[in-house]
Short mmCIF file of C-alpha atoms and ligand atoms in Angstrom, two decimals:
data_model
loop_
_atom_site.label_atom_id
_atom_site.label_comp_id
_atom_site.label_asym_id
_atom_site.label_seq_id
_atom_site.Cartn_x
_atom_site.Cartn_y
_atom_site.Cartn_z
CA UNK S 1 0.00 0.00 0.00
CA UNK S 2 1.18 3.52 -0.79
CA UNK S 3 0.31 5.37 2.41
CA UNK S 4 0.42 8.88 0.96
CA UNK S 5 -1.82 7.90 -1.96
CA UNK S 6 -4.23 6.14 0.39
CA UNK S 7 -4.54 9.31 2.48
CA UNK S 8 -5.10 11.53 -0.57
CA UNK S 9 -7.78 9.20 -1.95
CA UNK S 10 -9.61 9.03 1.38
CA UNK S 11 -9.52 12.81 1.85
CA UNK S 12 -11.20 13.25 -1.55
CA UNK S 13 -13.69 10.48 -0.85
CA UNK S 14 -14.72 11.92 2.55
CA UNK S 15 -15.12 15.43 1.06
CA UNK S 16 -17.18 14.05 -1.83
CA UNK S 17 -19.45 11.94 0.41
CA UNK S 18 -20.14 14.58 3.05
CA UNK S 19 -20.45 17.51 0.64
CA UNK S 20 -21.46 20.76 2.32
CA UNK S 21 -23.04 19.11 5.40
CA UNK S 22 -21.73 18.15 8.82
CA UNK S 23 -20.22 14.94 10.13
CA UNK S 24 -19.30 13.47 13.48
CA UNK S 25 -16.24 11.39 14.16
CA UNK S 26 -16.58 8.62 16.74
CA UNK S 27 -13.26 8.87 18.56
CA UNK S 28 -12.24 6.29 21.16
CA UNK S 29 -8.53 7.09 21.20
CA UNK S 30 -7.48 3.80 19.66
CA UNK S 31 -5.29 3.85 16.56
CA UNK S 32 -8.21 3.17 14.16
CA UNK S 33 -10.59 5.90 15.29
CA UNK S 34 -7.70 8.34 15.88
CA UNK S 35 -6.45 7.92 12.30
CA UNK S 36 -10.04 8.35 11.04
CA UNK S 37 -10.53 11.51 13.08
CA UNK S 38 -7.38 13.16 11.74
CA UNK S 39 -8.29 12.16 8.18
CA UNK S 40 -11.82 13.50 8.56
CA UNK S 41 -10.61 16.69 10.22
CA UNK S 42 -8.23 17.31 7.33
CA UNK S 43 -10.97 16.66 4.82
CA UNK S 44 -13.78 18.57 6.52
CA UNK S 45 -12.29 21.16 8.90
CA UNK S 46 -15.06 22.93 10.79
CA UNK S 47 -17.75 20.67 9.26
CA UNK S 48 -16.48 17.92 11.56
CA UNK S 49 -17.23 17.45 15.25
CA UNK S 50 -15.10 14.87 17.07
CA UNK S 51 -16.85 13.16 19.94
CA UNK S 52 -15.43 10.88 22.61
CA UNK S 53 -18.15 8.93 24.40
CA UNK S 54 -17.31 8.49 28.07
CA UNK S 55 -19.18 5.24 28.69
CA UNK S 56 -17.44 4.51 31.99
CA UNK S 57 -15.72 1.41 30.58
CA UNK S 58 -12.42 2.96 29.48
CA UNK S 59 -9.02 2.40 31.05
CA UNK S 60 -7.69 4.75 33.77
CA UNK S 61 -7.21 8.38 32.63
CA UNK S 62 -8.14 7.68 29.01
CA UNK S 63 -10.58 10.54 28.29
CA UNK S 64 -8.21 13.25 29.56
CA UNK S 65 -5.26 11.76 27.70
CA UNK S 66 -7.10 11.69 24.36
CA UNK S 67 -8.44 15.23 24.69
CA UNK S 68 -4.88 16.40 25.37
CA UNK S 69 -3.30 14.51 22.45
CA UNK S 70 -5.87 15.86 19.99
CA UNK S 71 -5.63 19.41 21.38
CA UNK S 72 -1.93 19.13 20.50
CA UNK S 73 -2.97 18.43 16.90
CA UNK S 74 -5.38 21.36 16.85
CA UNK S 75 -8.47 19.11 17.01
CA UNK S 76 -11.07 19.87 19.68
CA UNK S 77 -12.76 16.80 21.16
CA UNK S 78 -16.16 16.90 22.88
CA UNK S 79 -16.45 14.41 25.73
CA UNK S 80 -20.04 13.18 26.07
CA UNK S 81 -20.82 11.66 29.48
CA UNK S 82 -23.02 8.63 28.79
CA UNK S 83 -22.07 6.46 31.78
CA UNK S 84 -25.63 6.17 33.08
CA UNK S 85 -27.00 5.04 29.69
CA UNK S 86 -24.33 2.36 29.20
CA UNK S 87 -24.55 0.92 32.71
CA UNK S 88 -28.33 0.89 32.43
CA UNK S 89 -28.09 -0.94 29.07
CA UNK S 90 -25.70 -3.53 30.50
CA UNK S 91 -27.50 -4.05 33.80
CA UNK S 92 -28.49 -7.63 34.51
CA UNK S 93 -26.87 -8.99 31.32
CA UNK S 94 -24.46 -11.89 31.59
CA UNK S 95 -24.58 -13.50 28.13
CA UNK S 96 -21.63 -12.37 25.93
CA UNK S 97 -23.67 -11.63 22.79
CA UNK S 98 -26.42 -9.95 24.84
CA UNK S 99 -23.74 -7.70 26.37
CA UNK S 100 -22.28 -6.93 22.94
CA UNK S 101 -25.75 -6.16 21.58
CA UNK S 102 -26.54 -3.85 24.52
CA UNK S 103 -23.21 -2.08 24.08
CA UNK S 104 -23.69 -1.68 20.32
CA UNK S 105 -27.15 -0.24 20.81
CA UNK S 106 -25.93 2.22 23.49
CA UNK S 107 -22.99 3.15 21.22
CA UNK S 108 -25.10 4.03 18.20
CA UNK S 109 -27.92 5.65 20.13
CA UNK S 110 -25.45 7.93 21.95
CA UNK S 111 -23.95 8.94 18.63
CA UNK S 112 -27.48 9.31 17.26
CA UNK S 113 -28.14 11.91 19.98
CA UNK S 114 -24.90 13.75 19.13
CA UNK S 115 -25.70 13.63 15.41
CA UNK S 116 -29.18 15.08 16.06
CA UNK S 117 -27.72 17.85 18.24
CA UNK S 118 -25.28 18.98 15.58
CA UNK S 119 -27.54 18.31 12.58
CA UNK S 120 -24.97 15.99 11.05
CA UNK S 121 -25.85 13.28 8.55
CA UNK S 122 -22.69 11.21 8.72
CA UNK S 123 -20.87 9.26 11.39
CA UNK S 124 -17.22 8.55 10.64
CA UNK S 125 -15.86 5.45 12.34
CA UNK S 126 -12.67 3.40 12.35
CA UNK S 127 -13.91 -0.04 11.30
CA UNK S 128 -11.00 -2.08 9.90
CA UNK S 129 -10.86 -5.19 7.70
CA UNK S 130 -10.47 -7.66 10.57
CA UNK S 131 -13.64 -6.34 12.27
CA UNK S 132 -15.66 -7.05 9.12
CA UNK S 133 -14.07 -10.42 8.29
CA UNK S 134 -14.53 -11.79 11.81
CA UNK S 135 -18.13 -10.61 11.99
CA UNK S 136 -18.87 -12.18 8.58
CA UNK S 137 -17.25 -15.44 9.69
CA UNK S 138 -19.39 -15.36 12.81
CA UNK S 139 -16.38 -15.31 15.17
CA UNK S 140 -18.17 -12.50 16.98
CA UNK S 141 -20.20 -9.38 16.29
CA UNK S 142 -17.77 -6.50 16.56
CA UNK S 143 -19.40 -3.45 18.12
CA UNK S 144 -18.97 -1.23 15.06
CA UNK S 145 -20.48 -3.57 12.46
CA UNK S 146 -24.01 -2.86 11.29
CA UNK S 147 -24.37 -3.63 7.58
CA UNK S 148 -23.09 -7.21 7.87
CA UNK S 149 -25.60 -8.05 10.57
CA UNK S 150 -28.49 -6.47 8.68
CA UNK S 151 -28.87 -3.10 10.44
CA UNK S 152 -29.38 0.00 8.30
CA UNK S 153 -27.90 2.88 10.36
CA UNK S 154 -29.96 5.47 8.52
CA UNK S 155 -33.24 3.75 9.39
CA UNK S 156 -32.19 2.70 12.87
CA UNK S 157 -30.25 5.72 14.07
CA UNK S 158 -30.69 8.52 11.54
CA UNK S 159 -27.20 8.76 10.00
CA UNK S 160 -24.98 7.20 7.35
CA UNK S 161 -21.70 5.57 8.34
CA UNK S 162 -18.40 6.37 6.62
CA UNK S 163 -15.56 3.87 7.16
CA UNK S 164 -12.35 5.10 5.49
CA UNK S 165 -10.18 2.29 6.93
CA UNK S 166 -12.43 -0.68 6.25
CA UNK S 167 -10.01 -2.30 3.80
CA UNK S 168 -6.91 -1.98 5.98
CA UNK S 169 -5.38 -4.30 8.58
CA UNK S 170 -3.91 -3.09 11.86
CA UNK S 171 -0.31 -2.73 10.68
CA UNK S 172 -1.41 -0.64 7.69
CA UNK S 173 -3.57 1.54 9.91
CA UNK S 174 -0.52 2.17 12.11
CA UNK S 175 1.43 3.41 9.05
CA UNK S 176 -1.44 5.72 8.07
CA UNK S 177 -1.71 7.05 11.62
CA UNK S 178 2.03 7.73 11.73
CA UNK S 179 1.95 9.49 8.36
CA UNK S 180 -0.96 11.63 9.59
CA UNK S 181 1.26 12.99 12.36
CA UNK S 182 -0.28 11.19 15.33
CA UNK S 183 2.19 10.66 18.20
CA UNK S 184 3.75 7.22 18.75
CA UNK S 185 1.66 6.80 21.92
CA UNK S 186 -1.30 6.51 19.51
CA UNK S 187 0.02 4.91 16.30
CA UNK S 188 1.85 2.24 18.27
CA UNK S 189 -0.92 1.78 20.83
CA UNK S 190 -2.12 -1.63 21.91
CA UNK S 191 -5.47 -2.50 20.33
CA UNK S 192 -8.36 -1.89 22.69
CA UNK S 193 -11.82 -3.22 21.83
CA UNK S 194 -14.78 -0.90 21.20
CA UNK S 195 -16.89 -2.44 23.98
CA UNK S 196 -13.88 -1.70 26.18
CA UNK S 197 -13.59 -3.28 29.63
CA UNK S 198 -16.98 -4.97 29.13
CA UNK S 199 -15.15 -7.56 26.97
CA UNK S 200 -13.02 -8.49 29.98
CA UNK S 201 -15.74 -9.06 32.54
CA UNK S 202 -17.51 -12.39 32.69
CA UNK S 203 -21.03 -11.99 34.04
CA UNK S 204 -22.72 -8.70 34.83
CA UNK S 205 -20.91 -5.43 34.07
CA UNK S 206 -21.36 -3.21 37.13
CA UNK S 207 -19.41 -0.02 38.03
CA UNK S 208 -17.69 -1.90 40.91
CA UNK S 209 -16.59 -4.79 38.69
CA UNK S 210 -15.35 -2.33 36.04
CA UNK S 211 -13.31 -0.51 38.73
CA UNK S 212 -11.67 -3.81 39.68
CA UNK S 213 -10.78 -4.80 36.13
CA UNK S 214 -9.59 -1.26 35.34
CA UNK S 215 -7.18 -1.29 38.28
CA UNK S 216 -5.91 -4.78 37.39
CA UNK S 217 -5.46 -3.69 33.75
CA UNK S 218 -3.28 -0.74 34.82
CA UNK S 219 -1.06 -3.12 36.77
CA UNK S 220 -0.75 -5.54 33.82
CA UNK S 221 -0.03 -2.74 31.33
CA UNK S 222 2.64 -1.19 33.59
CA UNK S 223 4.41 -4.48 34.23
CA UNK S 224 4.42 -5.76 30.62
CA UNK S 225 5.28 -2.42 28.99
CA UNK S 226 8.97 -3.30 28.58
CA UNK S 227 8.06 -6.48 26.66
CA UNK S 228 5.81 -4.63 24.18
CA UNK S 229 3.21 -7.36 23.61
CA UNK S 230 0.60 -6.96 20.84
CA UNK S 231 -2.08 -6.78 23.53
CA UNK S 232 -2.14 -7.41 27.31
CA UNK S 233 -4.86 -7.00 29.89
CA UNK S 234 -6.70 -8.38 32.92
CA UNK S 235 -10.01 -10.26 32.97
CA UNK S 236 -12.45 -10.67 35.85
CA UNK S 237 -14.12 -14.07 36.08
CA UNK S 238 -17.51 -14.76 37.56
CA UNK S 239 -16.26 -17.84 39.41
CA UNK S 240 -14.66 -17.38 42.81
CA UNK S 241 -11.88 -19.12 44.71
CA UNK S 242 -11.07 -19.38 48.37
CA UNK S 243 -8.07 -17.45 49.65
CA UNK S 244 -6.87 -15.74 52.80
CA UNK S 245 -7.72 -12.09 53.43
CA UNK S 246 -6.70 -10.48 56.77
CA UNK S 247 -5.80 -13.92 58.10
CA UNK S 248 -9.27 -15.33 57.39
CA UNK S 249 -10.76 -17.55 54.69
CA UNK S 250 -12.29 -15.46 51.93
CA UNK S 251 -14.16 -16.63 48.84
CA UNK S 252 -12.67 -14.02 46.51
CA UNK S 253 -12.37 -12.94 42.90
CA UNK S 254 -10.25 -14.62 40.23
CA UNK S 255 -8.32 -12.43 37.79
CA UNK S 256 -6.89 -13.81 34.54
CA UNK S 257 -3.86 -12.14 32.98
CA UNK S 258 -3.88 -12.32 29.16
CA UNK S 259 -0.95 -11.21 26.98
CA UNK S 260 -0.69 -12.12 23.29
CA UNK S 261 1.54 -11.71 20.28
CA UNK S 262 -0.11 -11.18 16.89
CA UNK S 263 0.17 -9.37 13.55
CA UNK S 264 -3.44 -8.66 12.71
CA UNK S 265 -5.45 -10.03 15.67
CA UNK S 266 -6.87 -12.78 13.42
CA UNK S 267 -4.55 -15.32 15.08
CA UNK S 268 -2.52 -14.92 18.27
CA UNK S 269 -0.13 -16.74 20.60
CA UNK S 270 0.31 -16.21 24.36
CA UNK S 271 3.33 -13.98 25.09
CA UNK S 272 6.31 -15.84 26.58
CA UNK S 273 6.55 -13.38 29.48
CA UNK S 274 9.37 -13.87 32.01
CA UNK S 275 8.37 -15.68 35.21
CA UNK S 276 9.53 -12.72 37.31
CA UNK S 277 7.14 -10.40 35.42
CA UNK S 278 4.23 -12.79 35.89
CA UNK S 279 4.96 -13.16 39.61
CA UNK S 280 5.20 -9.39 40.05
CA UNK S 281 1.82 -8.94 38.35
CA UNK S 282 0.25 -11.63 40.53
CA UNK S 283 1.68 -10.21 43.77
CA UNK S 284 0.66 -6.65 42.88
CA UNK S 285 -2.90 -7.59 41.91
CA UNK S 286 -3.52 -9.56 45.11
CA UNK S 287 -1.84 -6.91 47.28
CA UNK S 288 -3.45 -3.85 45.66
CA UNK S 289 -6.92 -5.14 44.89
CA UNK S 290 -8.86 -6.22 47.97
CA UNK S 291 -10.95 -9.32 47.46
CA UNK S 292 -8.84 -10.84 44.65
CA UNK S 293 -7.65 -14.20 45.96
CA UNK S 294 -6.31 -15.74 42.76
CA UNK S 295 -4.44 -14.70 39.63
CA UNK S 296 -3.83 -17.00 36.63
CA UNK S 297 -1.96 -16.57 33.33
CA UNK S 298 -3.82 -17.57 30.17
CA UNK S 299 -2.06 -20.04 27.87
CA UNK S 300 -4.52 -20.35 24.97
CA UNK S 301 -3.78 -19.35 21.37
CA UNK S 302 -6.29 -17.83 18.94
CA UNK S 303 -7.76 -20.08 17.63
CA UNK S 304 -9.23 -21.90 19.49
CA UNK S 305 -9.67 -19.02 21.96
CA UNK S 306 -10.39 -15.44 20.92
CA UNK S 307 -8.23 -12.64 22.30
CA UNK S 308 -10.97 -11.02 24.37
CA UNK S 309 -13.17 -12.98 26.79
CA UNK S 310 -16.63 -12.16 25.45
P1 XMP Z 401 -10.99 -11.28 19.41
O1 XMP Z 401 -11.38 -11.25 20.85
O2 XMP Z 401 -12.16 -11.42 18.47
O3 XMP Z 401 -10.40 -9.85 19.10
O4 XMP Z 401 -9.92 -12.26 19.12
C1 XMP Z 401 -9.67 -9.50 17.93
C2 XMP Z 401 -9.22 -8.06 18.09
O5 XMP Z 401 -10.33 -7.17 17.99
C3 XMP Z 401 -10.51 -6.46 19.21
N1 XMP Z 401 -11.96 -6.48 19.44
C4 XMP Z 401 -12.76 -5.48 19.06
N2 XMP Z 401 -12.49 -4.30 18.50
N3 XMP Z 401 -14.80 -3.80 18.50
C5 XMP Z 401 -13.52 -3.43 18.22
O6 XMP Z 401 -13.29 -2.32 17.74
C6 XMP Z 401 -15.15 -4.98 19.06
O7 XMP Z 401 -16.32 -5.26 19.29
C7 XMP Z 401 -14.06 -5.86 19.37
N4 XMP Z 401 -14.02 -7.09 19.91
C8 XMP Z 401 -12.71 -7.46 19.95
C9 XMP Z 401 -9.70 -7.21 20.25
O8 XMP Z 401 -9.26 -6.35 21.29
C10 XMP Z 401 -8.57 -7.76 19.42
O9 XMP Z 401 -7.53 -6.81 19.20
#
């Protein structure tokens, strides 16, 4: 792929599709939506509004970090607080596809509200090739896929979707993001799924359980940083295990540590992390997170497992 040509073609295409109207970019801060936002901003200037939905399921400090990075590029980002809507949508749901469906609905209806507010007709989003292929194959329904599962966004939510990156794979998106002037902290960022920490919680997604998995994720990310895995995170299981808390038996939480190596997320292998790193993660999680009695390292490749847990 010629990166410069790709960018030029997409700028023209976005301008042509949107015409004189307004568009909204759905920015999550990941490499895909960040590259899309810069592309769309270059193509549309003040016709574009960039919106970061704060659904309460992001990693620690993420909203502030993204606003700051984009301010550095001269792109203002509106943060829309939708925590109540997302937690209400997820309440009482334990089935993985039910959770994904609830998240997807909350995602598009929150953007629908933003689109209505700013009289836009287009939503620009960072769907990439792997998202579409895996949804078509039935591996799982990625949160940002509508067409392939028979939903017409215009009928359902009142806007058309533009997906400039839908033919690219992750490594190509990284090259585009770099060429667009995004900082390395973004173009080289670990993939993070649209449904965010909800993909790493088995059972019901509650604010308390999200807090636990968020804190465990920070520990995992800090400790594996030097090894630069493709993706690494913590997962909260629904099962419990007995341990000792304050000298007494306690039937506590089980946290799984997952770290994988991959090129395009279509296949993956567990990272061969050093024992000392794994032990440090385990000791920190049990010491810093009250109520976690067990930590395990995941040894399954993709396939047969997927990378995320739901
Ligand atoms: P799985 O778990 O299917 O994940 O092996 C493959 C890659 O995709 C990410 N992922 C998602 N990304 N929306 C996204 O934008 C989603 O619904 C979604 N589900 C998984 C996952 O983090 C991994 O990099």
